Amino acid sequence: MYEKKIPKNFTCGMAVLMEIIGGKWKSYLIYLINNGVRRPAELQRAVPSASRRVLDLQLRELEFHGIIRRVIYPEMPPKVEYYLTSFGESMLPVVAAMENWGIRYMETFKQLMENKQLAMGTAPEVELKKTATLSRRKAVAKAV
Amino acid sequence: MYEKKIPKNFTCGMAVLMEIIGGKWKSYLIYLINNGVRRPAELQRAVPSASRRVLDLQLRELEFHGIIRRVIYPEMPPKVEYYLTSFGESMLPVVAAMENWGIRYMETFKQLMENKQLAMGTAPEVELKKTATLSRRKAVAKAV
DNA sequence: GGACATACGGAAAAAATTATCCGTATCCGA
DNA sequence: TCGGATACGGATAATTTTTTCCGTATGTCC
C-alpha cells in the first residue's frame, strides 16, 4: 500500500467507508467473492478489464481491512481462496444499497453522459429566487 | 471536467454511483447542502481542509450530474446558493447508509490504521481447510 | 486607497491510483 | 523439453484526482 503524504482524517464515516471500498474494483470484488467466485484466477477472468496486479493489490487491502480472509492451501500448483469475514458481510447491505441506486439511474446517467447536457428526467427545477437582498442593493446582473 | 483516456463502463450500478459521489468531498458536500450550508464560501469554511478549487470543481460536477442545483442571485457582491434536486434527495438514504456503516466501524478502523496490523474485533477467523485436492497431490508447502 | 468580502477560473504541480511489463516458483500434460 | 496452468511481487509508466498558485471582477467599510 502506497505511503500517503497527505494524512487523512477519518472523522466522518464516509471517509472510513471510502478508504475501504473506494478502490476501483473493490466493491465488485466483494460482490464476486460473496457470490462464490473465490480464487484469484477466477476473479481475474471475471473482471478481465482490470489488470491482474491491481486486483491483487486491492485484494490485499481488503484483507488488511478485515473485509475478506485469504485461505491458502499448501498445494502445488498453489491454491488460494478468498472468503468474506463477518465484518465483510456487515458491509453487504451498504454495497447493495449503492448498487441498487446506481442501477436505478444508470440509463438516465448514460444519456446524460452522451448528451453532455444536464437533462436528468427527475431533476431540474431551475428558478431564480428574488429575495429581499436583491432590492436591498442595486441588483447588478452577472448572469451565466 | 478532465477528459478521460480510459473509457469507463458504467455497466454496474456501483460504477455509476461512484462516478457521481466518488470524489473526495462530494458526499460531504451533499450532506452539508442538505443541512442548510448553501453558499460556496460557507461550504469552504465548513471544509477548511479542502481547497477552494476542488470544492468548486466538485460542486460543478454534482450540478452537472443533476444532484444539486445552483441558484444565482444577480447581486453585487455575487451570491450563489446550492440546493439538492429531487434527484439528489433520492441519494440521501444511500449516503446515510454509507455514513452510518462508516461511523460504526470508525474506532475499530482507526486502531487498525495505527497498529498497521489486522486486528478487527469482529473479523479474523483464520483456518486452513484441508480438502481432497490436498491428498490428491503431493501437497508441497509454500506458506506465507 | 487599502483590506476585506463575494464568486469564479486557468495552468501547472503534486499526490494518489491504476496499468504495464518484467521477474520468481512449481507442476501437469503433450 | 516446451507451453500452459497455478499464485505472487518489484519497478516503472500512465492516468486520474487533488492541491497550489496565479489571475479576473465588483462592492463595503475604515
CSV table of C-alpha atoms (C1' of nucleotides) in Angstrom, one decimal:
chain,number,residue,atom,x,y,z
A,1,MET,CA,0.0,0.0,0.0
A,2,TYR,CA,1.2,3.4,-1.0
A,3,GLU,CA,2.5,5.6,1.8
A,4,LYS,CA,0.4,8.7,1.7
A,5,LYS,CA,1.8,12.1,2.0
A,6,ILE,CA,-1.4,13.9,2.9
A,7,PRO,CA,-2.8,12.5,6.1
A,8,LYS,CA,-6.5,11.6,6.0
A,9,ASN,CA,-8.9,12.4,8.6
A,10,PHE,CA,-11.4,9.6,9.0
A,11,THR,CA,-13.6,11.9,11.2
A,12,CYS,CA,-16.7,11.0,9.2
A,13,GLY,CA,-18.0,7.6,8.4
A,14,MET,CA,-17.9,8.4,4.7
A,15,ALA,CA,-14.1,8.7,4.7
A,16,VAL,CA,-13.8,5.3,6.5
A,17,LEU,CA,-16.1,3.5,4.1
A,18,MET,CA,-14.4,5.1,1.1
A,19,GLU,CA,-11.0,4.1,2.3
A,20,ILE,CA,-12.2,0.5,2.4
A,21,ILE,CA,-14.2,0.2,-0.8
A,22,GLY,CA,-13.2,3.3,-2.7
A,23,GLY,CA,-10.8,1.4,-4.9
A,24,LYS,CA,-11.8,0.9,-8.5
A,25,TRP,CA,-12.7,-2.8,-8.2
A,26,LYS,CA,-13.1,-3.4,-4.5
A,27,SER,CA,-16.9,-3.3,-4.4
A,28,TYR,CA,-17.0,-5.6,-7.3
A,29,LEU,CA,-14.6,-8.0,-5.7
A,30,ILE,CA,-16.7,-8.1,-2.6
A,31,TYR,CA,-19.7,-8.9,-4.7
A,32,LEU,CA,-18.0,-11.6,-6.6
A,33,ILE,CA,-16.4,-13.2,-3.6
A,34,ASN,CA,-19.8,-13.2,-1.9
A,35,ASN,CA,-21.2,-15.0,-4.9
A,36,GLY,CA,-18.8,-17.8,-4.9
A,37,VAL,CA,-16.0,-16.5,-7.1
A,38,ARG,CA,-13.2,-17.3,-4.7
A,39,ARG,CA,-9.9,-18.0,-6.5
A,40,PRO,CA,-7.6,-15.3,-7.8
A,41,ALA,CA,-7.6,-16.5,-11.3
A,42,GLU,CA,-11.3,-16.8,-11.3
A,43,LEU,CA,-11.6,-13.2,-10.2
A,44,GLN,CA,-9.3,-12.1,-12.9
A,45,ARG,CA,-11.3,-13.9,-15.5
A,46,ALA,CA,-14.5,-12.3,-14.0
A,47,VAL,CA,-13.0,-8.8,-14.4
A,48,PRO,CA,-10.9,-9.0,-17.5
A,49,SER,CA,-10.7,-5.3,-17.9
A,50,ALA,CA,-8.8,-5.0,-14.6
A,51,SER,CA,-5.2,-5.8,-14.6
A,52,ARG,CA,-4.1,-8.8,-12.6
A,53,ARG,CA,-1.8,-6.6,-10.5
A,54,VAL,CA,-4.5,-4.2,-9.3
A,55,LEU,CA,-6.8,-6.9,-8.3
A,56,ASP,CA,-4.1,-8.5,-6.3
A,57,LEU,CA,-3.3,-5.2,-4.6
A,58,GLN,CA,-6.9,-4.5,-3.8
A,59,LEU,CA,-7.5,-8.0,-2.5
A,60,ARG,CA,-4.5,-7.4,-0.2
A,61,GLU,CA,-6.1,-4.2,1.0
A,62,LEU,CA,-9.5,-5.8,1.6
A,63,GLU,CA,-7.8,-8.4,3.5
A,64,PHE,CA,-5.8,-5.9,5.5
A,65,HIS,CA,-9.0,-4.1,6.3
A,66,GLY,CA,-10.6,-7.3,7.6
A,67,ILE,CA,-13.2,-7.5,4.8
A,68,ILE,CA,-12.0,-10.7,3.3
A,69,ARG,CA,-10.0,-13.6,4.5
A,70,ARG,CA,-7.4,-15.5,2.5
A,71,VAL,CA,-7.3,-19.2,2.8
A,72,ILE,CA,-4.1,-20.7,1.5
A,73,TYR,CA,-4.0,-24.4,0.5
A,74,PRO,CA,-0.4,-25.7,0.7
A,75,GLU,CA,-0.6,-27.5,-2.6
A,76,MET,CA,1.2,-27.4,-5.8
A,77,PRO,CA,0.2,-25.8,-8.0
A,78,PRO,CA,-0.8,-23.1,-5.4
A,79,LYS,CA,-4.4,-22.7,-4.5
A,80,VAL,CA,-5.9,-19.7,-2.7
A,81,GLU,CA,-9.4,-18.8,-1.8
A,82,TYR,CA,-11.0,-15.7,-0.5
A,83,TYR,CA,-14.0,-15.5,1.8
A,84,LEU,CA,-15.9,-12.6,3.3
A,85,THR,CA,-15.3,-12.2,7.0
A,86,SER,CA,-18.3,-11.5,9.2
A,87,PHE,CA,-17.1,-7.9,9.2
A,88,GLY,CA,-17.1,-8.0,5.4
A,89,GLU,CA,-20.6,-9.4,5.4
A,90,SER,CA,-21.7,-6.5,7.5
A,91,MET,CA,-21.0,-4.4,4.5
A,92,LEU,CA,-23.2,-6.2,2.1
A,93,PRO,CA,-26.4,-4.2,2.7
A,94,VAL,CA,-24.5,-1.0,2.1
A,95,VAL,CA,-22.9,-2.2,-1.1
A,96,ALA,CA,-26.3,-3.5,-2.2
A,97,ALA,CA,-27.9,-0.1,-1.5
A,98,MET,CA,-25.2,1.6,-3.5
A,99,GLU,CA,-25.5,-0.8,-6.4
A,100,ASN,CA,-29.3,-0.5,-6.4
A,101,TRP,CA,-29.3,3.2,-6.5
A,102,GLY,CA,-26.8,3.1,-9.3
A,103,ILE,CA,-28.8,0.6,-11.4
A,104,ARG,CA,-31.9,2.7,-11.0
A,105,TYR,CA,-30.3,5.7,-12.5
A,106,MET,CA,-28.0,4.0,-14.9
A,107,GLU,CA,-29.9,4.7,-18.1
A,108,THR,CA,-30.6,8.3,-17.2
A,109,PHE,CA,-26.9,8.6,-16.3
A,110,LYS,CA,-25.8,7.2,-19.6
A,111,GLN,CA,-27.9,9.5,-21.6
A,112,LEU,CA,-26.6,12.4,-19.6
A,113,MET,CA,-23.0,11.3,-20.4
A,114,GLU,CA,-23.8,11.1,-24.1
A,115,ASN,CA,-25.6,14.4,-24.3
A,116,LYS,CA,-23.0,16.1,-22.1
A,117,GLN,CA,-26.0,18.2,-21.1
A,118,LEU,CA,-27.9,18.3,-17.8
A,119,ALA,CA,-31.1,16.5,-18.7
A,120,MET,CA,-31.9,14.4,-15.7
A,121,GLY,CA,-35.5,13.3,-16.0
A,122,THR,CA,-36.3,13.9,-12.4
A,123,ALA,CA,-34.2,16.8,-11.6
A,124,PRO,CA,-34.0,20.2,-13.0
A,125,GLU,CA,-36.2,22.7,-11.4
A,126,VAL,CA,-34.4,25.9,-12.3
A,127,GLU,CA,-35.7,29.1,-10.8
A,128,LEU,CA,-34.3,32.4,-9.9
A,129,LYS,CA,-35.3,33.5,-6.4
A,130,LYS,CA,-35.7,37.2,-5.9
A,131,THR,CA,-35.2,37.9,-2.2
A,132,ALA,CA,-35.1,41.0,-0.1
A,133,THR,CA,-31.3,41.1,-0.6
A,134,LEU,CA,-32.0,41.9,-4.2
A,135,SER,CA,-34.0,45.0,-3.6
A,136,ARG,CA,-31.7,45.9,-0.8
A,137,ARG,CA,-29.0,46.6,-3.2
A,138,LYS,CA,-28.6,47.7,-6.8
A,139,ALA,CA,-29.0,44.3,-8.3
A,140,VAL,CA,-26.3,44.2,-10.9
A,141,ALA,CA,-26.7,41.5,-13.4
A,142,LYS,CA,-23.9,38.9,-13.6
A,143,ALA,CA,-25.7,36.1,-15.2
A,144,VAL,CA,-24.1,32.9,-16.6
B,1,MET,CA,-14.0,18.1,-16.1
B,2,TYR,CA,-10.9,16.2,-17.0
B,3,GLU,CA,-11.1,14.3,-20.3
B,4,LYS,CA,-10.5,10.7,-19.6
B,5,LYS,CA,-8.4,8.5,-21.7
B,6,ILE,CA,-9.5,5.2,-20.3
B,7,PRO,CA,-13.2,4.8,-21.1
B,8,LYS,CA,-15.4,3.7,-18.2
B,9,ASN,CA,-18.0,1.1,-18.3
B,10,PHE,CA,-20.9,2.0,-16.1
B,11,THR,CA,-22.4,-1.4,-16.6
B,12,CYS,CA,-22.9,-1.9,-12.9
B,13,GLY,CA,-24.6,0.5,-10.5
B,14,MET,CA,-21.6,0.8,-8.4
B,15,ALA,CA,-19.7,2.5,-11.2
B,16,VAL,CA,-22.5,4.9,-11.7
B,17,LEU,CA,-22.8,5.8,-8.1
B,18,MET,CA,-19.0,6.1,-7.7
B,19,GLU,CA,-18.8,8.4,-10.7
B,20,ILE,CA,-21.3,10.7,-9.0
B,21,ILE,CA,-20.1,10.7,-5.4
B,22,GLY,CA,-16.7,9.2,-5.7
B,23,GLY,CA,-14.9,12.5,-5.4
B,24,LYS,CA,-13.1,13.2,-2.2
B,25,TRP,CA,-15.5,15.7,-0.9
B,26,LYS,CA,-18.7,15.1,-2.8
B,27,SER,CA,-20.6,13.1,-0.3
B,28,TYR,CA,-19.7,15.7,2.4
B,29,LEU,CA,-21.0,18.4,0.1
B,30,ILE,CA,-24.3,16.7,-0.3
B,31,TYR,CA,-24.5,16.3,3.4
B,32,LEU,CA,-23.8,19.9,4.1
B,33,ILE,CA,-26.1,21.3,1.4
B,34,ASN,CA,-28.8,19.1,2.7
B,35,ASN,CA,-28.2,20.6,6.1
B,36,GLY,CA,-28.6,24.2,5.0
B,37,VAL,CA,-25.0,25.1,4.2
B,38,ARG,CA,-25.7,26.6,0.9
B,39,ARG,CA,-23.3,29.2,-0.2
B,40,PRO,CA,-19.9,28.5,-1.6
B,41,ALA,CA,-18.0,30.4,1.0
B,42,GLU,CA,-19.9,28.7,3.8
B,43,LEU,CA,-19.0,25.4,2.3
B,44,GLN,CA,-15.4,26.3,2.1
B,45,ARG,CA,-15.4,27.3,5.7
B,46,ALA,CA,-17.2,24.1,6.6
B,47,VAL,CA,-14.5,22.0,4.9
B,48,PRO,CA,-11.3,24.0,5.5
B,49,SER,CA,-9.0,21.1,4.7
B,50,ALA,CA,-10.3,21.0,1.1
B,51,SER,CA,-9.0,23.6,-1.3
B,52,ARG,CA,-11.5,26.1,-2.6
B,53,ARG,CA,-10.7,25.0,-6.1
B,54,VAL,CA,-11.7,21.4,-5.7
B,55,LEU,CA,-14.9,22.2,-3.9
B,56,ASP,CA,-15.8,24.4,-6.8
B,57,LEU,CA,-14.9,21.7,-9.3
B,58,GLN,CA,-16.8,19.0,-7.4
B,59,LEU,CA,-19.8,21.3,-7.0
B,60,ARG,CA,-19.8,21.8,-10.8
B,61,GLU,CA,-19.8,18.0,-11.2
B,62,LEU,CA,-22.6,17.5,-8.8
B,63,GLU,CA,-24.6,20.1,-10.7
B,64,PHE,CA,-23.7,18.5,-14.0
B,65,HIS,CA,-24.9,15.2,-12.7
B,66,GLY,CA,-28.2,16.7,-11.6
B,67,ILE,CA,-27.6,16.2,-7.9
B,68,ILE,CA,-27.6,19.8,-6.9
B,69,ARG,CA,-29.0,23.0,-8.4
B,70,ARG,CA,-27.2,26.3,-8.4
B,71,VAL,CA,-29.3,29.4,-7.8
B,72,ILE,CA,-27.6,32.6,-8.8
B,73,TYR,CA,-28.7,35.9,-7.4
B,74,PRO,CA,-27.8,38.7,-9.7
B,75,GLU,CA,-26.5,40.9,-6.9
B,76,MET,CA,-23.3,42.6,-6.1
B,77,PRO,CA,-21.4,41.2,-4.3
B,78,PRO,CA,-22.3,38.0,-6.0
B,79,LYS,CA,-24.5,35.5,-4.2
B,80,VAL,CA,-24.9,31.8,-5.1
B,81,GLU,CA,-26.8,29.1,-3.3
B,82,TYR,CA,-26.9,25.4,-3.9
B,83,TYR,CA,-29.9,23.1,-3.3
B,84,LEU,CA,-30.4,19.4,-3.7
B,85,THR,CA,-32.6,18.5,-6.6
B,86,SER,CA,-35.2,15.8,-6.0
B,87,PHE,CA,-32.8,13.5,-7.8
B,88,GLY,CA,-30.1,14.5,-5.3
B,89,GLU,CA,-32.5,13.8,-2.5
B,90,SER,CA,-33.1,10.3,-3.8
B,91,MET,CA,-29.5,9.7,-2.9
B,92,LEU,CA,-29.8,10.7,0.7
B,93,PRO,CA,-30.7,7.2,2.1
B,94,VAL,CA,-27.7,5.7,0.3
B,95,VAL,CA,-25.3,8.4,1.6
B,96,ALA,CA,-26.8,7.9,5.1
B,97,ALA,CA,-26.2,4.1,4.9
B,98,MET,CA,-22.6,4.6,3.9
B,99,GLU,CA,-22.1,7.2,6.6
B,100,ASN,CA,-23.6,5.0,9.3
B,101,TRP,CA,-21.7,2.0,8.4
B,102,GLY,CA,-18.5,4.0,8.5
B,103,ILE,CA,-19.3,5.6,11.8
B,104,ARG,CA,-20.0,2.2,13.3
B,105,TYR,CA,-16.5,0.9,12.4
B,106,MET,CA,-14.6,4.1,12.8
B,107,GLU,CA,-12.9,3.3,16.0
B,108,THR,CA,-12.0,-0.2,15.0
B,109,PHE,CA,-10.7,1.2,11.8
B,110,LYS,CA,-8.6,3.8,13.4
B,111,GLN,CA,-7.0,1.3,15.7
B,112,LEU,CA,-6.3,-0.9,12.7
B,113,MET,CA,-4.6,2.0,11.0
B,114,GLU,CA,-2.4,2.7,14.0
B,115,ASN,CA,-1.4,-0.9,14.6
B,116,LYS,CA,-0.9,-1.5,10.9
B,117,GLN,CA,-2.0,-5.0,11.9
B,118,LEU,CA,-5.1,-6.9,11.0
B,119,ALA,CA,-7.0,-6.8,14.3
B,120,MET,CA,-10.6,-6.2,13.5
B,121,GLY,CA,-12.7,-7.1,16.5
B,122,THR,CA,-15.2,-9.0,14.6
B,123,ALA,CA,-13.3,-10.4,11.8
B,124,PRO,CA,-10.4,-12.8,11.7
B,125,GLU,CA,-11.4,-16.3,11.7
B,126,VAL,CA,-8.3,-17.9,10.2
B,127,GLU,CA,-8.4,-21.5,9.3
B,128,LEU,CA,-6.7,-23.8,6.9
B,129,LYS,CA,-9.0,-26.1,5.1
B,130,LYS,CA,-7.7,-29.4,4.0
B,131,THR,CA,-9.6,-30.8,1.1
B,132,ALA,CA,-9.4,-33.7,-1.3
B,133,THR,CA,-7.2,-31.7,-3.6
B,134,LEU,CA,-4.6,-31.8,-1.0
B,135,SER,CA,-4.3,-35.5,-0.8
B,136,ARG,CA,-4.8,-35.8,-4.5
B,137,ARG,CA,-1.3,-34.3,-5.0
B,138,LYS,CA,1.9,-34.2,-3.1
B,139,ALA,CA,1.0,-31.1,-1.1
B,140,VAL,CA,4.2,-29.1,-1.2
B,141,ALA,CA,4.3,-26.3,1.4
B,142,LYS,CA,4.5,-22.8,0.2
B,143,ALA,CA,3.3,-21.0,3.3
B,144,VAL,CA,3.4,-17.2,3.9
C,1,DG,C1',-6.5,54.0,-1.1
C,2,DG,C1',-6.1,49.5,1.2
C,3,DA,C1',-8.1,45.4,3.3
C,4,DC,C1',-11.7,42.6,3.1
C,5,DA,C1',-15.8,40.3,1.3
C,6,DT,C1',-18.4,37.9,-2.5
C,7,DA,C1',-17.6,34.2,-6.6
C,8,DC,C1',-15.1,32.2,-10.4
C,9,DG,C1',-11.5,30.1,-13.5
C,10,DG,C1',-6.7,28.8,-15.9
C,11,DA,C1',-2.4,26.5,-15.5
C,12,DA,C1',0.7,23.7,-13.6
C,13,DA,C1',2.5,21.0,-9.7
C,14,DA,C1',1.8,17.4,-6.5
C,15,DA,C1',-0.3,13.3,-5.0
C,16,DA,C1',-2.7,9.1,-5.5
C,17,DT,C1',-4.3,5.4,-8.1
C,18,DT,C1',-4.1,2.2,-11.7
C,19,DA,C1',-1.8,-0.1,-15.7
C,20,DT,C1',2.0,-2.3,-17.9
C,21,DC,C1',5.9,-5.1,-18.0
C,22,DC,C1',9.2,-7.6,-16.0
C,23,DG,C1',10.5,-11.3,-12.9
C,24,DT,C1',10.1,-15.6,-9.3
C,25,DA,C1',8.5,-20.8,-8.5
C,26,DT,C1',6.2,-25.4,-9.2
C,27,DC,C1',3.5,-28.9,-11.6
C,28,DC,C1',0.9,-31.2,-15.4
C,29,DG,C1',0.3,-32.9,-20.0
C,30,DA,C1',1.6,-33.4,-24.8
D,1,DT,C1',11.6,-30.1,-23.1
D,2,DC,C1',8.1,-26.8,-24.1
D,3,DG,C1',3.7,-24.5,-23.2
D,4,DG,C1',0.3,-23.8,-20.1
D,5,DA,C1',-1.7,-23.7,-15.5
D,6,DT,C1',-1.4,-22.0,-10.6
D,7,DA,C1',0.0,-17.6,-7.5
D,8,DC,C1',2.8,-13.7,-6.3
D,9,DG,C1',5.7,-9.4,-6.3
D,10,DG,C1',9.1,-5.4,-7.8
D,11,DA,C1',9.7,-1.4,-10.7
D,12,DT,C1',8.2,1.9,-13.5
D,13,DA,C1',4.8,4.2,-16.6
D,14,DA,C1',0.4,6.2,-17.4
D,15,DT,C1',-3.7,8.0,-15.8
D,16,DT,C1',-6.7,10.4,-12.8
D,17,DT,C1',-7.5,13.3,-9.0
D,18,DT,C1',-6.4,16.9,-5.9
D,19,DT,C1',-3.7,20.9,-4.5
D,20,DT,C1',-1.4,25.1,-5.0
D,21,DC,C1',-0.8,29.4,-7.0
D,22,DC,C1',-1.9,32.7,-10.0
D,23,DG,C1',-5.4,35.7,-12.0
D,24,DT,C1',-10.4,38.2,-13.0
D,25,DA,C1',-14.4,41.5,-11.2
D,26,DT,C1',-17.3,44.4,-8.0
D,27,DG,C1',-18.7,46.4,-3.6
D,28,DT,C1',-18.4,47.9,1.5
D,29,DC,C1',-16.0,49.6,5.5
D,30,DC,C1',-12.4,52.3,7.7
